[in-house]
Amino acid sequence: MSCTDRDIQRIKSNILKSVVSRDFLDEIEKIKVMEETKKEIEKVKAKEKEILANLELKKLKGNI
């Protein structure tokens, strides 16, 4: 079986698309992980605010 220049170009193009797609999917996965991490950080910050508010409330009540 012989390959023409057109066949070679098509194969190169398909390989490039595959690599770009894989890189793109890797970037999408990184973004998803960053978004999940951001949500976790927000949960921790909210819990921290809640704890600080409770601590302040206890100070005002004179329990500390």
N, CA, C and O atoms as a GROMACS GRO file, in nm:
protein
  256
    1MET      N    1   0.085  -0.118   0.000
    1MET     CA    2   0.000   0.000   0.000
    1MET      C    3   0.089   0.123   0.000
    1MET      O    4   0.181   0.136   0.081
    2SER      N    5   0.061   0.213  -0.091
    2SER     CA    6   0.142   0.335  -0.096
    2SER      C    7   0.062   0.451  -0.042
    2SER      O    8  -0.060   0.459  -0.057
    3CYS      N    9   0.136   0.543   0.022
    3CYS     CA   10   0.073   0.662   0.078
    3CYS      C   11   0.104   0.781  -0.010
    3CYS      O   12   0.217   0.802  -0.053
    4THR      N   13   0.002   0.858  -0.036
    4THR     CA   14   0.022   0.980  -0.113
    4THR      C   15   0.053   1.093  -0.015
    4THR      O   16   0.037   1.077   0.106
    5ASP      N   17   0.096   1.205  -0.067
    5ASP     CA   18   0.121   1.322   0.018
    5ASP      C   19  -0.007   1.364   0.091
    5ASP      O   20  -0.004   1.408   0.206
    6ARG      N   21  -0.116   1.348   0.022
    6ARG     CA   22  -0.245   1.383   0.084
    6ARG      C   23  -0.274   1.291   0.202
    6ARG      O   24  -0.320   1.338   0.306
    7ASP      N   25  -0.247   1.163   0.188
    7ASP     CA   26  -0.266   1.068   0.298
    7ASP      C   27  -0.178   1.105   0.417
    7ASP      O   28  -0.222   1.103   0.532
    8ILE      N   29  -0.055   1.138   0.388
    8ILE     CA   30   0.040   1.176   0.494
    8ILE      C   31  -0.009   1.301   0.566
    8ILE      O   32  -0.004   1.307   0.689
    9GLN      N   33  -0.056   1.399   0.493
    9GLN     CA   34  -0.108   1.522   0.553
    9GLN      C   35  -0.230   1.493   0.640
    9GLN      O   36  -0.246   1.550   0.748
   10ARG      N   37  -0.316   1.404   0.591
   10ARG     CA   38  -0.436   1.368   0.667
   10ARG      C   39  -0.395   1.299   0.797
   10ARG      O   40  -0.451   1.329   0.903
   11ILE      N   41  -0.300   1.210   0.790
   11ILE     CA   42  -0.252   1.140   0.910
   11ILE      C   43  -0.191   1.239   1.008
   11ILE      O   44  -0.218   1.234   1.128
   12LYS      N   45  -0.108   1.330   0.957
   12LYS     CA   46  -0.046   1.432   1.043
   12LYS      C   47  -0.154   1.518   1.109
   12LYS      O   48  -0.147   1.548   1.228
   13SER      N   49  -0.254   1.554   1.031
   13SER     CA   50  -0.362   1.637   1.083
   13SER      C   51  -0.438   1.563   1.193
   13SER      O   52  -0.470   1.621   1.297
   14ASN      N   53  -0.465   1.436   1.170
   14ASN     CA   54  -0.536   1.357   1.271
   14ASN      C   55  -0.455   1.343   1.399
   14ASN      O   56  -0.510   1.350   1.509
   15ILE      N   57  -0.325   1.324   1.386
   15ILE     CA   58  -0.238   1.313   1.503
   15ILE      C   59  -0.240   1.445   1.580
   15ILE      O   60  -0.252   1.446   1.702
   16LEU      N   61  -0.227   1.556   1.508
   16LEU     CA   62  -0.228   1.687   1.572
   16LEU      C   63  -0.360   1.711   1.645
   16LEU      O   64  -0.361   1.760   1.758
   17LYS      N   65  -0.471   1.677   1.580
   17LYS     CA   66  -0.602   1.694   1.644
   17LYS      C   67  -0.610   1.611   1.771
   17LYS      O   68  -0.664   1.657   1.872
   18SER      N   69  -0.558   1.491   1.766
   18SER     CA   70  -0.560   1.403   1.882
   18SER      C   71  -0.481   1.463   1.997
   18SER      O   72  -0.527   1.463   2.111
   19VAL      N   73  -0.362   1.513   1.967
   19VAL     CA   74  -0.276   1.572   2.070
   19VAL      C   75  -0.342   1.697   2.128
   19VAL      O   76  -0.345   1.716   2.250
   20VAL      N   77  -0.395   1.782   2.041
   20VAL     CA   78  -0.461   1.905   2.086
   20VAL      C   79  -0.583   1.871   2.171
   20VAL      O   80  -0.606   1.933   2.274
   21SER      N   81  -0.659   1.773   2.127
   21SER     CA   82  -0.778   1.733   2.202
   21SER      C   83  -0.740   1.682   2.341
   21SER      O   84  -0.805   1.715   2.440
   22ARG      N   85  -0.634   1.600   2.347
   22ARG     CA   86  -0.590   1.545   2.474
   22ARG      C   87  -0.542   1.657   2.566
   22ARG      O   88  -0.575   1.660   2.685
   23ASP      N   89  -0.464   1.751   2.512
   23ASP     CA   90  -0.418   1.865   2.591
   23ASP      C   91  -0.536   1.948   2.638
   23ASP      O   92  -0.539   1.994   2.753
   24PHE      N   93  -0.633   1.968   2.549
   24PHE     CA   94  -0.752   2.046   2.583
   24PHE      C   95  -0.828   1.978   2.695
   24PHE      O   96  -0.872   2.043   2.790
   25LEU      N   97  -0.844   1.846   2.684
   25LEU     CA   98  -0.916   1.772   2.789
   25LEU      C   99  -0.839   1.778   2.921
   25LEU      O  100  -0.900   1.786   3.027
   26ASP      N  101  -0.706   1.773   2.914
   26ASP     CA  102  -0.626   1.786   3.036
   26ASP      C  103  -0.650   1.922   3.101
   26ASP      O  104  -0.662   1.931   3.223
   27GLU      N  105  -0.657   2.027   3.021
   27GLU     CA  106  -0.681   2.161   3.074
   27GLU      C  107  -0.820   2.171   3.136
   27GLU      O  108  -0.838   2.234   3.241
   28ILE      N  109  -0.917   2.110   3.072
   28ILE     CA  110  -1.054   2.111   3.126
   28ILE      C  111  -1.055   2.040   3.262
   28ILE      O  112  -1.119   2.086   3.356
   29GLU      N  113  -0.984   1.928   3.271
   29GLU     CA  114  -0.977   1.855   3.398
   29GLU      C  115  -0.911   1.940   3.506
   29GLU      O  116  -0.956   1.940   3.620
   30LYS      N  117  -0.805   2.013   3.470
   30LYS     CA  118  -0.738   2.100   3.566
   30LYS      C  119  -0.834   2.208   3.615
   30LYS      O  120  -0.837   2.240   3.734
   31ILE      N  121  -0.912   2.263   3.524
   31ILE     CA  122  -1.008   2.367   3.560
   31ILE      C  123  -1.113   2.311   3.656
   31ILE      O  124  -1.151   2.377   3.753
   32LYS      N  125  -1.161   2.189   3.629
   32LYS     CA  126  -1.259   2.126   3.718
   32LYS      C  127  -1.202   2.108   3.858
   32LYS      O  128  -1.269   2.134   3.957
   33VAL      N  129  -1.077   2.063   3.865
   33VAL     CA  130  -1.013   2.043   3.995
   33VAL      C  131  -0.999   2.176   4.067
   33VAL      O  132  -1.023   2.185   4.188
   34MET      N  133  -0.960   2.281   3.994
   34MET     CA  134  -0.946   2.414   4.056
   34MET      C  135  -1.081   2.463   4.108
   34MET      O  136  -1.088   2.521   4.217
   35GLU      N  137  -1.187   2.441   4.031
   35GLU     CA  138  -1.321   2.484   4.075
   35GLU      C  139  -1.363   2.409   4.201
   35GLU      O  140  -1.419   2.468   4.294
   36GLU      N  141  -1.336   2.278   4.205
   36GLU     CA  142  -1.370   2.200   4.324
   36GLU      C  143  -1.289   2.248   4.444
   36GLU      O  144  -1.342   2.258   4.555
   37THR      N  145  -1.162   2.277   4.421
   37THR     CA  146  -1.076   2.327   4.529
   37THR      C  147  -1.128   2.460   4.579
   37THR      O  148  -1.131   2.485   4.700
   38LYS      N  149  -1.169   2.546   4.487
   38LYS     CA  150  -1.223   2.676   4.526
   38LYS      C  151  -1.348   2.660   4.612
   38LYS      O  152  -1.366   2.732   4.711
   39LYS      N  153  -1.434   2.566   4.574
   39LYS     CA  154  -1.555   2.541   4.653
   39LYS      C  155  -1.519   2.492   4.793
   39LYS      O  156  -1.580   2.534   4.891
   40GLU      N  157  -1.420   2.404   4.802
   40GLU     CA  158  -1.378   2.354   4.933
   40GLU      C  159  -1.320   2.467   5.018
   40GLU      O  160  -1.347   2.474   5.138
   41ILE      N  161  -1.242   2.554   4.957
   41ILE     CA  162  -1.186   2.670   5.029
   41ILE      C  163  -1.297   2.759   5.079
   41ILE      O  164  -1.292   2.807   5.193
   42GLU      N  165  -1.399   2.782   4.996
   42GLU     CA  166  -1.512   2.865   5.038
   42GLU      C  167  -1.586   2.802   5.156
   42GLU      O  168  -1.630   2.872   5.247
   43LYS      N  169  -1.600   2.668   5.155
   43LYS     CA  170  -1.665   2.600   5.267
   43LYS      C  171  -1.584   2.618   5.395
   43LYS      O  172  -1.641   2.644   5.502
   44VAL      N  173  -1.453   2.606   5.384
   44VAL     CA  174  -1.366   2.622   5.501
   44VAL      C  175  -1.375   2.765   5.554
   44VAL      O  176  -1.383   2.786   5.675
   45LYS      N  177  -1.374   2.862   5.463
   45LYS     CA  178  -1.384   3.002   5.506
   45LYS      C  179  -1.518   3.029   5.574
   45LYS      O  180  -1.523   3.102   5.673
   46ALA      N  181  -1.624   2.972   5.521
   46ALA     CA  182  -1.756   2.990   5.583
   46ALA      C  183  -1.758   2.928   5.722
   46ALA      O  184  -1.812   2.987   5.816
   47LYS      N  185  -1.700   2.810   5.736
   47LYS     CA  186  -1.694   2.745   5.867
   47LYS      C  187  -1.610   2.828   5.964
   47LYS      O  188  -1.644   2.841   6.081
   48GLU      N  189  -1.501   2.884   5.914
   48GLU     CA  190  -1.414   2.970   5.996
   48GLU      C  191  -1.493   3.091   6.046
   48GLU      O  192  -1.485   3.126   6.164
   49LYS      N  193  -1.570   3.154   5.957
   49LYS     CA  194  -1.651   3.270   5.996
   49LYS      C  195  -1.753   3.230   6.102
   49LYS      O  196  -1.777   3.303   6.198
   50GLU      N  197  -1.812   3.112   6.084
   50GLU     CA  198  -1.911   3.064   6.179
   50GLU      C  199  -1.847   3.042   6.317
   50GLU      O  200  -1.903   3.081   6.419
   51ILE      N  201  -1.731   2.981   6.318
   51ILE     CA  202  -1.660   2.956   6.444
   51ILE      C  203  -1.623   3.088   6.511
   51ILE      O  204  -1.641   3.104   6.632
   52LEU      N  205  -1.571   3.183   6.433
   52LEU     CA  206  -1.534   3.313   6.489
   52LEU      C  207  -1.656   3.387   6.543
   52LEU      O  208  -1.649   3.452   6.647
   53ALA      N  209  -1.768   3.377   6.472
   53ALA     CA  210  -1.891   3.442   6.519
   53ALA      C  211  -1.938   3.380   6.650
   53ALA      O  212  -1.980   3.451   6.741
   54ASN      N  213  -1.931   3.248   6.659
   54ASN     CA  214  -1.970   3.180   6.783
   54ASN      C  215  -1.877   3.218   6.897
   54ASN      O  216  -1.922   3.237   7.010
   55LEU      N  217  -1.750   3.228   6.868
   55LEU     CA  218  -1.651   3.266   6.969
   55LEU      C  219  -1.679   3.408   7.018
   55LEU      O  220  -1.674   3.435   7.138
   56GLU      N  221  -1.709   3.497   6.926
   56GLU     CA  222  -1.740   3.635   6.962
   56GLU      C  223  -1.868   3.641   7.046
   56GLU      O  224  -1.877   3.718   7.142
   57LEU      N  225  -1.964   3.560   7.010
   57LEU     CA  226  -2.090   3.555   7.086
   57LEU      C  227  -2.064   3.506   7.230
   57LEU      O  228  -2.119   3.561   7.325
   58LYS      N  229  -1.979   3.405   7.243
   58LYS     CA  230  -1.946   3.355   7.376
   58LYS      C  231  -1.872   3.460   7.456
   58LYS      O  232  -1.892   3.471   7.577
   59LYS      N  233  -1.785   3.538   7.390
   59LYS     CA  234  -1.714   3.646   7.460
   59LYS      C  235  -1.814   3.750   7.511
   59LYS      O  236  -1.804   3.798   7.624
   60LEU      N  237  -1.911   3.783   7.426
   60LEU     CA  238  -2.010   3.883   7.466
   60LEU      C  239  -2.095   3.833   7.583
   60LEU      O  240  -2.135   3.911   7.670
   61LYS      N  241  -2.121   3.705   7.583
   61LYS     CA  242  -2.200   3.649   7.692
   61LYS      C  243  -2.117   3.630   7.819
   61LYS      O  244  -2.170   3.606   7.927
   62GLY      N  245  -1.986   3.640   7.804
   62GLY     CA  246  -1.898   3.626   7.919
   62GLY      C  247  -1.865   3.482   7.956
   62GLY      O  248  -1.826   3.452   8.069
   63ASN      N  249  -1.882   3.394   7.859
   63ASN     CA  250  -1.856   3.252   7.885
   63ASN      C  251  -1.708   3.215   7.866
   63ASN      O  252  -1.668   3.101   7.893
   64ILE      N  253  -1.630   3.310   7.821
   64ILE     CA  254  -1.488   3.277   7.800
   64ILE      C  255  -1.402   3.359   7.894
   64ILE      O  256  -1.280   3.348   7.893
   0.00000   0.00000   0.00000
